[in-house]
Amino acid sequence: MPKLHRIAPLIGYTLLSLVVTWPLVTQLQGWVPGFGDWGQNVWALWWTRQALLVQGESPFFTRYLFYPEGITLLFHPLDLTDGLIALPFYGLAGGDVSYNLIVLLSFVLAGLGGYYLALHLTRQRGAAFVAGLIFALSPYHFLRLELGHLNLASIQWIPFYLVFLLKFVREGRTRWAVLAVFFMLLNAWCSWYYVIACSMVSLAIPFLPVAGSPTLYRRVGRTALVLVLVGLILSPLMGPMFQLLHSTEWMGEHNPLRHSVDGLSFWLPGPPSAWSGWFEPLWSPYAAQHREPGASAYLGYSVILLGMAGLVGRWRETWGWLLVGGWFIMVAMGPQLQVAGEIFETKLPYYYLDAYVPGFSISGIPGRFVVMSSLVSAVLAGYGLTVLSRRWSPHTSWLTIVAGGLVILEFWAAPVAGSSTRLPQFYTQLAADAPVYAVLDFKWDANYLLHAQTVHQKPLLGGWLARMPKAQAAYLDQGSPEQVISAALLGGQATPTDPAQRRQMVNDSLAQRQVRYIIDHNGVLGNWLTEQLGWRSVYTESGKIVVYEKDGQSARHDP
C-alpha cells in the first residue's frame, strides 16, 4: 500500500495530462500545440543539442544566426533546461516529438510538484493531489501552451524548488539545500521570470509559520545560503548580462502596461478556456489591450472557495500564503491599476520594482508572475480541502473526487489547438548537403525561419531573437525587402548609386558570407534577384518557395 501511495499521483497526473492536452498524444509528429512562438522553442531544443554535442561550445552564443559574426543568446529565452532534457531523444525522435513530450512532461511534473508542496504543508494526500491538479491545469499553464512558450510552460520546477527550500529551512539537511539549488537552476535555465518569482517567495519563506521550525535567525540564514549559492553558480551568466545591459542598446523591450493583468481577469475564464466564449463580452474589451496575459489569469471559483475554507480553518498556517498570493496578484497587474480595460493613475508594486530594483526592468511582462498566484491558490485550496476532509472524515474520498472534478471542469481547455510543422521538402534536401555554407531565407516570420533551420541545419544570414542588440536588428527597420537584404549585407556602408557597382558589392558580400542559396517566399524577391543581382532560379516547390543560386548549377527540381 505505501508503494501505491507513491506511484498513484504519477499515474493519475500522467493519465490526466494525456486527456487535458488532447489531441497531442495522437499527433506527436508533424504537429505541436499552440501558435506563435513554438518555432523558436523547437529551435532552442535543436540549438542546445547542436551546441553541446556537435559544435562543442557554449549554447549562449551562436554563429548559426547572423552568420558569420554570430549573436549572443544571453537575453533570448533559450530554454536550456528543456534542451538538456531533450538531449537523449532529440536525435532519434526529432524536434516535433521532443517538443510534444516535454509539453506532456510539464503537465505531469507540474502536478507532482504541486502535490509534493501541498503534501509537505498539509500532510493530506487527497488534498495534495487536488492542489497539484489546480497548478498543472491552471489557465496560465494553458496560455503558455497556446502561445508556444515551451520555456514558460515548464512551470513544474517552481514547486519543487519551494518544497526543498522549505525542507532545508526547517531541517537544515544539506541534501535539501542541494536539491533547492538544483531546481532553482532549472528554473533559471527556463526563464529568468521564474527566478525572480522564486526569489521573491524565498524572501517570505523564513517568516511563514511552520510547525517545528527553528529560530528566525536560522530560517533567514538557511534561506540566504540557498540564494547565495544560486547567485554564485549563475554569476558567469548574470555578470555578462548586467554588463551588456548597461553597455548595449537592446531591441525587444516590452511595454508593461500592454502585458499586465486586468483586475477582472482573475474572476472571468478567458482564452484558452473552453468556457471563454460564454464570457467574451466581459473579457474582450480588456483582453484586446493586453498581448500576453489577456484574460487568462482566472483563479477559478471552486479554487477560491476551497482557499477560503483553508483560511478560515487553518488561519495560523495560511495567512502568510495569502499575503504571498496577494503580492503576486498585485505584481502581475503591472505598473498601474487596470480594471475592465480602463487604466487608472494608481501605481502598483511593479512600478516601484521597475524603478528601483536594478535589472528588474528586463522583465517587462508583469502577467507572467501569475504563475505564482496560481501556485499559491493551489496551496490554499489544498489547506481548504484538508479542513473539509477532517470535518467530514467518512466522506474524504468523495470530497477529493468532487473537488478534483470541479477543478478539471472549471479549467477545461481541450481540445488543444495547434499548428502543423510541415515544411517544404527543400529544407530536408539541404540537410543532406555535407559542405558548410549559409542560406538567406527571406520570410517575414521569424518563428518559421528558426523552425526551418532545425531541419536544414545551415547557418542563416541575419535572424531574429526575442532580445538582440539594436545594431544587429537595425536592418529589419528598412523599407523594401531589397533594402532589408542590402542593409543586412552592407551594414552602414554607403550603397553605390550605380547599378553595376551596387550589384557587385552585394554579390561580393554574399560570397564573403558563403551564401549559396536565397530562398524566396511569396515571390517578393524574384525580379530583384534575377534582374539586379543576376541570380537564377534553381528550384521551386508547389508555389511555396523559389530557390535562387548565383550560378544556377545545382539543377534542383520541383519534387
CSV table of N, CA and C in Angstrom, one decimal, residues 50-196:
chain,number,residue,atom,x,y,z
A,50,GLN,N,22.8,21.0,-30.7
A,50,GLN,CA,23.8,21.3,-31.7
A,50,GLN,C,25.1,21.9,-31.1
A,51,ALA,N,24.9,22.8,-30.1
A,51,ALA,CA,26.0,23.5,-29.5
A,51,ALA,C,26.8,22.5,-28.6
A,52,LEU,N,26.1,21.7,-27.8
A,52,LEU,CA,26.8,20.9,-26.9
A,52,LEU,C,27.4,19.6,-27.5
A,53,LEU,N,26.6,19.0,-28.4
A,53,LEU,CA,27.1,17.7,-28.9
A,53,LEU,C,27.8,17.7,-30.3
A,54,VAL,N,27.4,18.7,-31.1
A,54,VAL,CA,28.0,18.8,-32.4
A,54,VAL,C,29.1,19.9,-32.4
A,55,GLN,N,28.8,21.1,-32.0
A,55,GLN,CA,29.8,22.2,-32.1
A,55,GLN,C,30.8,22.1,-30.9
A,56,GLY,N,30.4,21.6,-29.8
A,56,GLY,CA,31.2,21.5,-28.6
A,56,GLY,C,31.5,22.9,-28.0
A,57,GLU,N,30.5,23.7,-27.9
A,57,GLU,CA,30.7,25.1,-27.5
A,57,GLU,C,29.5,25.5,-26.6
A,58,SER,N,29.6,26.7,-26.0
A,58,SER,CA,28.6,27.2,-25.1
A,58,SER,C,27.3,27.5,-26.0
A,59,PRO,N,26.1,27.1,-25.4
A,59,PRO,CA,24.9,27.3,-26.1
A,59,PRO,C,24.4,28.8,-26.0
A,60,PHE,N,25.1,29.6,-25.3
A,60,PHE,CA,24.7,31.0,-25.1
A,60,PHE,C,25.2,32.0,-26.1
A,61,PHE,N,25.8,31.5,-27.1
A,61,PHE,CA,26.3,32.3,-28.3
A,61,PHE,C,26.1,31.4,-29.5
A,62,THR,N,25.7,31.9,-30.6
A,62,THR,CA,25.5,31.2,-31.8
A,62,THR,C,26.0,31.9,-33.0
A,63,ARG,N,26.7,31.2,-33.9
A,63,ARG,CA,27.0,31.7,-35.3
A,63,ARG,C,26.1,31.2,-36.3
A,64,TYR,N,25.1,30.4,-35.9
A,64,TYR,CA,24.1,29.9,-36.9
A,64,TYR,C,23.1,31.0,-37.2
A,65,LEU,N,23.0,32.0,-36.5
A,65,LEU,CA,22.3,33.2,-36.8
A,65,LEU,C,23.2,34.4,-37.0
A,66,PHE,N,22.9,35.3,-37.9
A,66,PHE,CA,23.7,36.5,-38.2
A,66,PHE,C,25.1,36.0,-38.6
A,67,TYR,N,25.1,34.9,-39.4
A,67,TYR,CA,26.4,34.3,-39.8
A,67,TYR,C,27.2,35.3,-40.7
A,68,PRO,N,28.5,35.4,-40.6
A,68,PRO,CA,29.4,34.6,-39.7
A,68,PRO,C,29.7,35.2,-38.4
A,69,GLU,N,29.2,36.5,-38.1
A,69,GLU,CA,29.6,37.1,-36.9
A,69,GLU,C,29.0,36.5,-35.7
A,70,GLY,N,27.7,36.1,-35.8
A,70,GLY,CA,27.1,35.4,-34.6
A,70,GLY,C,26.4,36.5,-33.7
A,71,ILE,N,25.7,36.0,-32.7
A,71,ILE,CA,25.0,36.8,-31.8
A,71,ILE,C,24.9,36.1,-30.4
A,72,THR,N,24.8,37.0,-29.4
A,72,THR,CA,24.6,36.4,-28.0
A,72,THR,C,23.2,36.0,-27.8
A,73,LEU,N,23.1,34.9,-27.0
A,73,LEU,CA,21.7,34.4,-26.7
A,73,LEU,C,21.4,34.6,-25.2
A,74,LEU,N,22.2,35.4,-24.5
A,74,LEU,CA,22.0,35.6,-23.1
A,74,LEU,C,20.7,36.2,-22.8
A,75,PHE,N,20.1,37.0,-23.6
A,75,PHE,CA,18.8,37.7,-23.4
A,75,PHE,C,17.7,37.0,-24.1
A,76,HIS,N,18.0,35.9,-24.8
A,76,HIS,CA,17.0,35.2,-25.5
A,76,HIS,C,16.5,34.0,-24.7
A,77,PRO,N,15.2,33.7,-24.7
A,77,PRO,CA,14.7,32.6,-23.9
A,77,PRO,C,15.1,31.3,-24.4
A,78,LEU,N,16.4,30.9,-24.1
A,78,LEU,CA,17.0,29.8,-24.7
A,78,LEU,C,16.4,28.4,-24.3
A,79,ASP,N,15.8,28.4,-23.1
A,79,ASP,CA,15.2,27.2,-22.5
A,79,ASP,C,16.2,26.0,-22.5
A,80,LEU,N,17.3,26.3,-21.9
A,80,LEU,CA,18.4,25.3,-21.8
A,80,LEU,C,17.9,24.1,-21.0
A,81,THR,N,17.1,24.2,-20.0
A,81,THR,CA,16.6,23.1,-19.2
A,81,THR,C,15.9,22.1,-20.1
A,82,ASP,N,15.0,22.5,-20.9
A,82,ASP,CA,14.2,21.6,-21.8
A,82,ASP,C,15.2,21.0,-22.9
A,83,GLY,N,16.1,21.9,-23.3
A,83,GLY,CA,17.1,21.4,-24.3
A,83,GLY,C,17.9,20.2,-23.7
A,84,LEU,N,18.3,20.3,-22.5
A,84,LEU,CA,19.1,19.3,-21.8
A,84,LEU,C,18.2,18.0,-21.7
A,85,ILE,N,17.0,18.2,-21.3
A,85,ILE,CA,16.1,17.1,-21.1
A,85,ILE,C,15.9,16.3,-22.5
A,86,ALA,N,15.8,17.1,-23.6
A,86,ALA,CA,15.6,16.5,-24.9
A,86,ALA,C,16.8,15.8,-25.5
A,87,LEU,N,18.0,16.1,-24.9
A,87,LEU,CA,19.3,15.5,-25.5
A,87,LEU,C,19.2,14.0,-25.7
A,88,PRO,N,18.7,13.2,-24.8
A,88,PRO,CA,18.7,11.7,-25.1
A,88,PRO,C,17.9,11.3,-26.2
A,89,PHE,N,16.8,12.0,-26.6
A,89,PHE,CA,15.9,11.5,-27.6
A,89,PHE,C,15.7,12.4,-28.8
A,90,TYR,N,16.3,13.7,-28.8
A,90,TYR,CA,16.1,14.6,-29.9
A,90,TYR,C,16.7,14.0,-31.2
A,91,GLY,N,17.9,13.4,-31.1
A,91,GLY,CA,18.5,12.9,-32.3
A,91,GLY,C,17.7,11.8,-32.9
A,92,LEU,N,17.0,11.0,-32.2
A,92,LEU,CA,16.2,9.9,-32.7
A,92,LEU,C,14.8,10.3,-33.1
A,93,ALA,N,14.2,11.2,-32.2
A,93,ALA,CA,12.7,11.5,-32.4
A,93,ALA,C,12.5,12.8,-33.2
A,94,GLY,N,13.5,13.7,-33.2
A,94,GLY,CA,13.3,15.0,-33.9
A,94,GLY,C,12.7,16.0,-33.0
A,95,GLY,N,12.5,17.2,-33.6
A,95,GLY,CA,12.0,18.4,-32.9
A,95,GLY,C,10.6,18.3,-32.5
A,96,ASP,N,9.7,17.8,-33.4
A,96,ASP,CA,8.3,17.8,-33.0
A,96,ASP,C,8.0,16.9,-31.8
A,97,VAL,N,8.5,15.7,-31.9
A,97,VAL,CA,8.2,14.7,-30.8
A,97,VAL,C,8.9,15.2,-29.5
A,98,SER,N,10.1,15.7,-29.6
A,98,SER,CA,10.7,16.2,-28.4
A,98,SER,C,9.9,17.3,-27.8
A,99,TYR,N,9.5,18.2,-28.6
A,99,TYR,CA,8.7,19.4,-28.1
A,99,TYR,C,7.4,18.8,-27.4
A,100,ASN,N,6.7,17.9,-28.0
A,100,ASN,CA,5.5,17.4,-27.5
A,100,ASN,C,5.6,16.6,-26.2
A,101,LEU,N,6.7,15.8,-26.2
A,101,LEU,CA,7.0,15.0,-25.0
A,101,LEU,C,7.3,16.0,-23.8
A,102,ILE,N,8.0,17.0,-24.1
A,102,ILE,CA,8.3,18.0,-23.0
A,102,ILE,C,7.0,18.7,-22.5
A,103,VAL,N,6.1,19.0,-23.4
A,103,VAL,CA,4.8,19.6,-23.0
A,103,VAL,C,4.1,18.6,-22.1
A,104,LEU,N,4.0,17.4,-22.5
A,104,LEU,CA,3.3,16.4,-21.6
A,104,LEU,C,4.0,16.3,-20.3
A,105,LEU,N,5.4,16.3,-20.3
A,105,LEU,CA,6.1,16.2,-19.1
A,105,LEU,C,5.8,17.4,-18.2
A,106,SER,N,5.6,18.6,-18.7
A,106,SER,CA,5.4,19.8,-17.9
A,106,SER,C,4.1,19.6,-17.2
A,107,PHE,N,3.1,19.0,-17.8
A,107,PHE,CA,1.8,18.8,-17.1
A,107,PHE,C,1.9,17.7,-16.0
A,108,VAL,N,2.6,16.7,-16.3
A,108,VAL,CA,2.8,15.6,-15.3
A,108,VAL,C,3.6,16.1,-14.1
A,109,LEU,N,4.7,16.7,-14.3
A,109,LEU,CA,5.6,17.2,-13.3
A,109,LEU,C,5.1,18.4,-12.5
A,110,ALA,N,4.3,19.2,-13.2
A,110,ALA,CA,3.7,20.4,-12.5
A,110,ALA,C,2.7,19.8,-11.5
A,111,GLY,N,1.9,18.8,-11.9
A,111,GLY,CA,1.0,18.2,-11.0
A,111,GLY,C,1.8,17.6,-9.8
A,112,LEU,N,2.8,16.8,-10.1
A,112,LEU,CA,3.6,16.2,-9.0
A,112,LEU,C,4.3,17.3,-8.1
A,113,GLY,N,4.8,18.3,-8.7
A,113,GLY,CA,5.4,19.4,-7.9
A,113,GLY,C,4.4,20.0,-7.0
A,114,GLY,N,3.2,20.4,-7.5
A,114,GLY,CA,2.2,21.0,-6.6
A,114,GLY,C,1.7,20.0,-5.6
A,115,TYR,N,1.7,18.7,-5.9
A,115,TYR,CA,1.3,17.7,-5.0
A,115,TYR,C,2.3,17.6,-3.8
A,116,TYR,N,3.6,17.5,-4.1
A,116,TYR,CA,4.5,17.4,-3.0
A,116,TYR,C,4.6,18.6,-2.2
A,117,LEU,N,4.5,19.8,-2.8
A,117,LEU,CA,4.5,21.0,-2.0
A,117,LEU,C,3.3,21.0,-1.0
A,118,ALA,N,2.1,20.7,-1.5
A,118,ALA,CA,0.9,20.7,-0.7
A,118,ALA,C,0.9,19.6,0.3
A,119,LEU,N,1.5,18.5,0.0
A,119,LEU,CA,1.6,17.3,0.9
A,119,LEU,C,2.6,17.7,2.0
A,120,HIS,N,3.6,18.4,1.7
A,120,HIS,CA,4.6,18.8,2.7
A,120,HIS,C,3.9,19.8,3.7
A,121,LEU,N,3.0,20.6,3.2
A,121,LEU,CA,2.3,21.6,4.1
A,121,LEU,C,1.1,21.0,4.8
A,122,THR,N,0.3,20.2,4.1
A,122,THR,CA,-1.0,19.8,4.7
A,122,THR,C,-1.0,18.4,5.3
A,123,ARG,N,-0.1,17.5,4.8
A,123,ARG,CA,0.0,16.1,5.2
A,123,ARG,C,-1.2,15.3,4.9
A,124,GLN,N,-1.9,15.8,3.8
A,124,GLN,CA,-3.2,15.1,3.4
A,124,GLN,C,-3.1,14.8,1.9
A,125,ARG,N,-3.0,13.5,1.5
A,125,ARG,CA,-2.7,13.1,0.2
A,125,ARG,C,-3.8,13.5,-0.8
A,126,GLY,N,-5.0,13.3,-0.4
A,126,GLY,CA,-6.1,13.7,-1.3
A,126,GLY,C,-6.1,15.2,-1.6
A,127,ALA,N,-6.0,16.0,-0.6
A,127,ALA,CA,-5.9,17.4,-0.8
A,127,ALA,C,-4.7,17.8,-1.6
A,128,ALA,N,-3.6,17.2,-1.4
A,128,ALA,CA,-2.4,17.5,-2.1
A,128,ALA,C,-2.6,17.2,-3.6
A,129,PHE,N,-3.3,16.1,-3.9
A,129,PHE,CA,-3.5,15.7,-5.3
A,129,PHE,C,-4.3,16.8,-6.0
A,130,VAL,N,-5.4,17.3,-5.3
A,130,VAL,CA,-6.2,18.3,-5.9
A,130,VAL,C,-5.4,19.6,-6.1
A,131,ALA,N,-4.5,19.9,-5.2
A,131,ALA,CA,-3.7,21.1,-5.3
A,131,ALA,C,-2.8,21.0,-6.5
A,132,GLY,N,-2.2,19.8,-6.7
A,132,GLY,CA,-1.4,19.5,-7.9
A,132,GLY,C,-2.2,19.7,-9.2
A,133,LEU,N,-3.4,19.3,-9.2
A,133,LEU,CA,-4.3,19.5,-10.3
A,133,LEU,C,-4.5,21.0,-10.6
A,134,ILE,N,-4.8,21.7,-9.6
A,134,ILE,CA,-5.0,23.1,-9.8
A,134,ILE,C,-3.8,23.8,-10.4
A,135,PHE,N,-2.6,23.5,-10.0
A,135,PHE,CA,-1.5,24.1,-10.5
A,135,PHE,C,-1.2,23.7,-11.9
A,136,ALA,N,-1.3,22.4,-12.2
A,136,ALA,CA,-1.0,21.8,-13.5
A,136,ALA,C,-1.9,22.3,-14.6
A,137,LEU,N,-3.2,22.4,-14.2
A,137,LEU,CA,-4.3,22.8,-15.1
A,137,LEU,C,-4.6,24.3,-15.1
A,138,SER,N,-3.8,25.1,-14.5
A,138,SER,CA,-4.1,26.5,-14.3
A,138,SER,C,-4.2,27.1,-15.7
A,139,PRO,N,-5.1,28.1,-15.9
A,139,PRO,CA,-5.2,28.8,-17.1
A,139,PRO,C,-3.9,29.4,-17.6
A,140,TYR,N,-3.0,29.8,-16.7
A,140,TYR,CA,-1.7,30.3,-17.0
A,140,TYR,C,-0.9,29.3,-17.8
A,141,HIS,N,-1.0,28.0,-17.3
A,141,HIS,CA,-0.2,27.0,-18.0
A,141,HIS,C,-0.7,26.7,-19.4
A,142,PHE,N,-2.0,26.7,-19.6
A,142,PHE,CA,-2.6,26.5,-20.9
A,142,PHE,C,-2.3,27.7,-21.8
A,143,LEU,N,-2.3,28.9,-21.2
A,143,LEU,CA,-2.0,30.1,-22.1
A,143,LEU,C,-0.5,30.0,-22.6
A,144,ARG,N,0.4,29.5,-21.8
A,144,ARG,CA,1.8,29.3,-22.3
A,144,ARG,C,1.8,28.3,-23.4
A,145,LEU,N,1.0,27.3,-23.3
A,145,LEU,CA,1.0,26.3,-24.3
A,145,LEU,C,0.4,26.9,-25.6
A,146,GLU,N,-0.6,27.7,-25.5
A,146,GLU,CA,-1.3,28.2,-26.7
A,146,GLU,C,-0.3,29.2,-27.4
A,147,LEU,N,0.5,29.9,-26.6
A,147,LEU,CA,1.4,30.9,-27.2
A,147,LEU,C,2.7,30.3,-27.7
A,148,GLY,N,2.9,29.0,-27.5
A,148,GLY,CA,4.1,28.4,-27.9
A,148,GLY,C,5.3,28.6,-27.1
A,149,HIS,N,5.1,29.0,-25.8
A,149,HIS,CA,6.2,29.3,-24.9
A,149,HIS,C,6.5,28.1,-24.1
A,150,LEU,N,7.3,27.2,-24.7
A,150,LEU,CA,7.7,26.0,-24.0
A,150,LEU,C,8.4,26.2,-22.8
A,151,ASN,N,9.3,27.2,-22.8
A,151,ASN,CA,10.1,27.5,-21.6
A,151,ASN,C,9.2,28.0,-20.4
A,152,LEU,N,8.2,28.8,-20.7
A,152,LEU,CA,7.3,29.3,-19.7
A,152,LEU,C,6.3,28.2,-19.3
A,153,ALA,N,6.0,27.3,-20.2
A,153,ALA,CA,5.1,26.2,-19.9
A,153,ALA,C,5.7,25.2,-18.9
A,154,SER,N,7.0,25.3,-18.8
A,154,SER,CA,7.7,24.4,-17.9
A,154,SER,C,7.7,25.0,-16.5
A,155,ILE,N,6.5,25.0,-15.9
A,155,ILE,CA,6.3,25.6,-14.6
A,155,ILE,C,6.6,24.7,-13.5
A,156,GLN,N,6.9,23.4,-13.8
A,156,GLN,CA,7.0,22.4,-12.8
A,156,GLN,C,8.1,22.5,-11.8
A,157,TRP,N,9.2,23.2,-12.2
A,157,TRP,CA,10.4,23.3,-11.3
A,157,TRP,C,10.1,24.2,-10.1
A,158,ILE,N,9.1,25.1,-10.2
A,158,ILE,CA,8.9,26.1,-9.2
A,158,ILE,C,8.4,25.4,-7.9
A,159,PRO,N,7.4,24.6,-7.9
A,159,PRO,CA,7.0,23.9,-6.6
A,159,PRO,C,8.1,23.0,-6.1
A,160,PHE,N,8.9,22.4,-6.9
A,160,PHE,CA,9.9,21.5,-6.4
A,160,PHE,C,11.0,22.3,-5.7
A,161,TYR,N,11.3,23.5,-6.2
A,161,TYR,CA,12.2,24.4,-5.6
A,161,TYR,C,11.7,24.8,-4.2
A,162,LEU,N,10.4,25.2,-4.1
A,162,LEU,CA,9.9,25.6,-2.9
A,162,LEU,C,9.8,24.5,-1.8
A,163,VAL,N,9.4,23.3,-2.2
A,163,VAL,CA,9.3,22.3,-1.2
A,163,VAL,C,10.7,21.9,-0.6
A,164,PHE,N,11.7,21.9,-1.4
A,164,PHE,CA,13.0,21.6,-0.9
A,164,PHE,C,13.6,22.7,-0.1
A,165,LEU,N,13.3,24.0,-0.5
A,165,LEU,CA,13.7,25.1,0.3
A,165,LEU,C,13.0,25.1,1.7
A,166,LEU,N,11.7,24.8,1.7
A,166,LEU,CA,11.0,24.6,3.0
A,166,LEU,C,11.6,23.5,3.9
A,167,LYS,N,12.0,22.4,3.2
A,167,LYS,CA,12.6,21.3,4.0
A,167,LYS,C,13.9,21.7,4.6
A,168,PHE,N,14.7,22.4,3.8
A,168,PHE,CA,16.0,22.9,4.3
A,168,PHE,C,15.9,23.9,5.4
A,169,VAL,N,15.0,24.8,5.2
A,169,VAL,CA,14.8,25.9,6.2
A,169,VAL,C,14.4,25.2,7.5
A,170,ARG,N,13.5,24.2,7.4
A,170,ARG,CA,13.0,23.6,8.7
A,170,ARG,C,14.0,22.6,9.3
A,171,GLU,N,14.7,21.8,8.4
A,171,GLU,CA,15.5,20.7,9.0
A,171,GLU,C,17.0,21.0,8.9
A,172,GLY,N,17.4,21.8,7.9
A,172,GLY,CA,18.8,22.1,7.8
A,172,GLY,C,19.7,21.1,7.2
A,173,ARG,N,19.1,20.1,6.5
A,173,ARG,CA,19.9,19.0,5.9
A,173,ARG,C,20.5,19.5,4.6
A,174,THR,N,21.8,19.1,4.4
A,174,THR,CA,22.5,19.5,3.2
A,174,THR,C,21.8,19.1,1.9
A,175,ARG,N,21.3,17.9,1.9
A,175,ARG,CA,20.7,17.4,0.7
A,175,ARG,C,19.5,18.2,0.2
A,176,TRP,N,18.8,18.8,1.2
A,176,TRP,CA,17.6,19.6,0.8
A,176,TRP,C,18.1,20.9,0.2
A,177,ALA,N,19.2,21.4,0.7
A,177,ALA,CA,19.8,22.7,0.1
A,177,ALA,C,20.3,22.4,-1.3
A,178,VAL,N,21.0,21.3,-1.5
A,178,VAL,CA,21.5,20.9,-2.8
A,178,VAL,C,20.3,20.8,-3.8
A,179,LEU,N,19.2,20.2,-3.4
A,179,LEU,CA,18.1,20.0,-4.3
A,179,LEU,C,17.4,21.3,-4.6
A,180,ALA,N,17.3,22.2,-3.5
A,180,ALA,CA,16.7,23.5,-3.7
A,180,ALA,C,17.5,24.3,-4.8
A,181,VAL,N,18.8,24.3,-4.6
A,181,VAL,CA,19.7,25.0,-5.6
A,181,VAL,C,19.5,24.4,-7.0
A,182,PHE,N,19.5,23.1,-7.1
A,182,PHE,CA,19.3,22.4,-8.3
A,182,PHE,C,18.1,22.8,-9.1
A,183,PHE,N,17.0,22.8,-8.3
A,183,PHE,CA,15.7,23.2,-9.0
A,183,PHE,C,15.6,24.7,-9.3
A,184,MET,N,16.3,25.5,-8.5
A,184,MET,CA,16.3,26.9,-8.9
A,184,MET,C,17.1,27.1,-10.2
A,185,LEU,N,18.2,26.3,-10.4
A,185,LEU,CA,18.9,26.4,-11.6
A,185,LEU,C,18.1,26.0,-12.8
A,186,LEU,N,17.3,24.9,-12.6
A,186,LEU,CA,16.4,24.5,-13.7
A,186,LEU,C,15.4,25.6,-14.0
A,187,ASN,N,14.9,26.3,-13.0
A,187,ASN,CA,14.0,27.5,-13.3
A,187,ASN,C,14.8,28.6,-14.1
A,188,ALA,N,16.0,28.8,-13.7
A,188,ALA,CA,16.8,29.9,-14.3
A,188,ALA,C,17.0,29.6,-15.8
A,189,TRP,N,17.3,28.3,-16.1
A,189,TRP,CA,17.6,28.0,-17.5
A,189,TRP,C,16.3,27.8,-18.3
A,190,CYS,N,15.1,27.9,-17.6
A,190,CYS,CA,13.8,28.0,-18.4
A,190,CYS,C,13.5,29.5,-18.6
A,191,SER,N,13.5,30.2,-17.5
A,191,SER,CA,13.0,31.6,-17.6
A,191,SER,C,13.5,32.4,-16.4
A,192,TRP,N,14.1,33.6,-16.6
A,192,TRP,CA,14.5,34.5,-15.5
A,192,TRP,C,13.3,35.0,-14.8
A,193,TYR,N,12.1,35.0,-15.4
A,193,TYR,CA,10.9,35.4,-14.7
A,193,TYR,C,10.7,34.5,-13.5
A,194,TYR,N,11.0,33.2,-13.7
A,194,TYR,CA,10.7,32.3,-12.6
A,194,TYR,C,11.8,32.4,-11.5
A,195,VAL,N,13.0,32.8,-11.8
A,195,VAL,CA,14.0,33.1,-10.8
A,195,VAL,C,13.6,34.3,-10.0
A,196,ILE,N,13.1,35.3,-10.6
A,196,ILE,CA,12.6,36.5,-9.9
A,196,ILE,C,11.5,36.1,-9.0
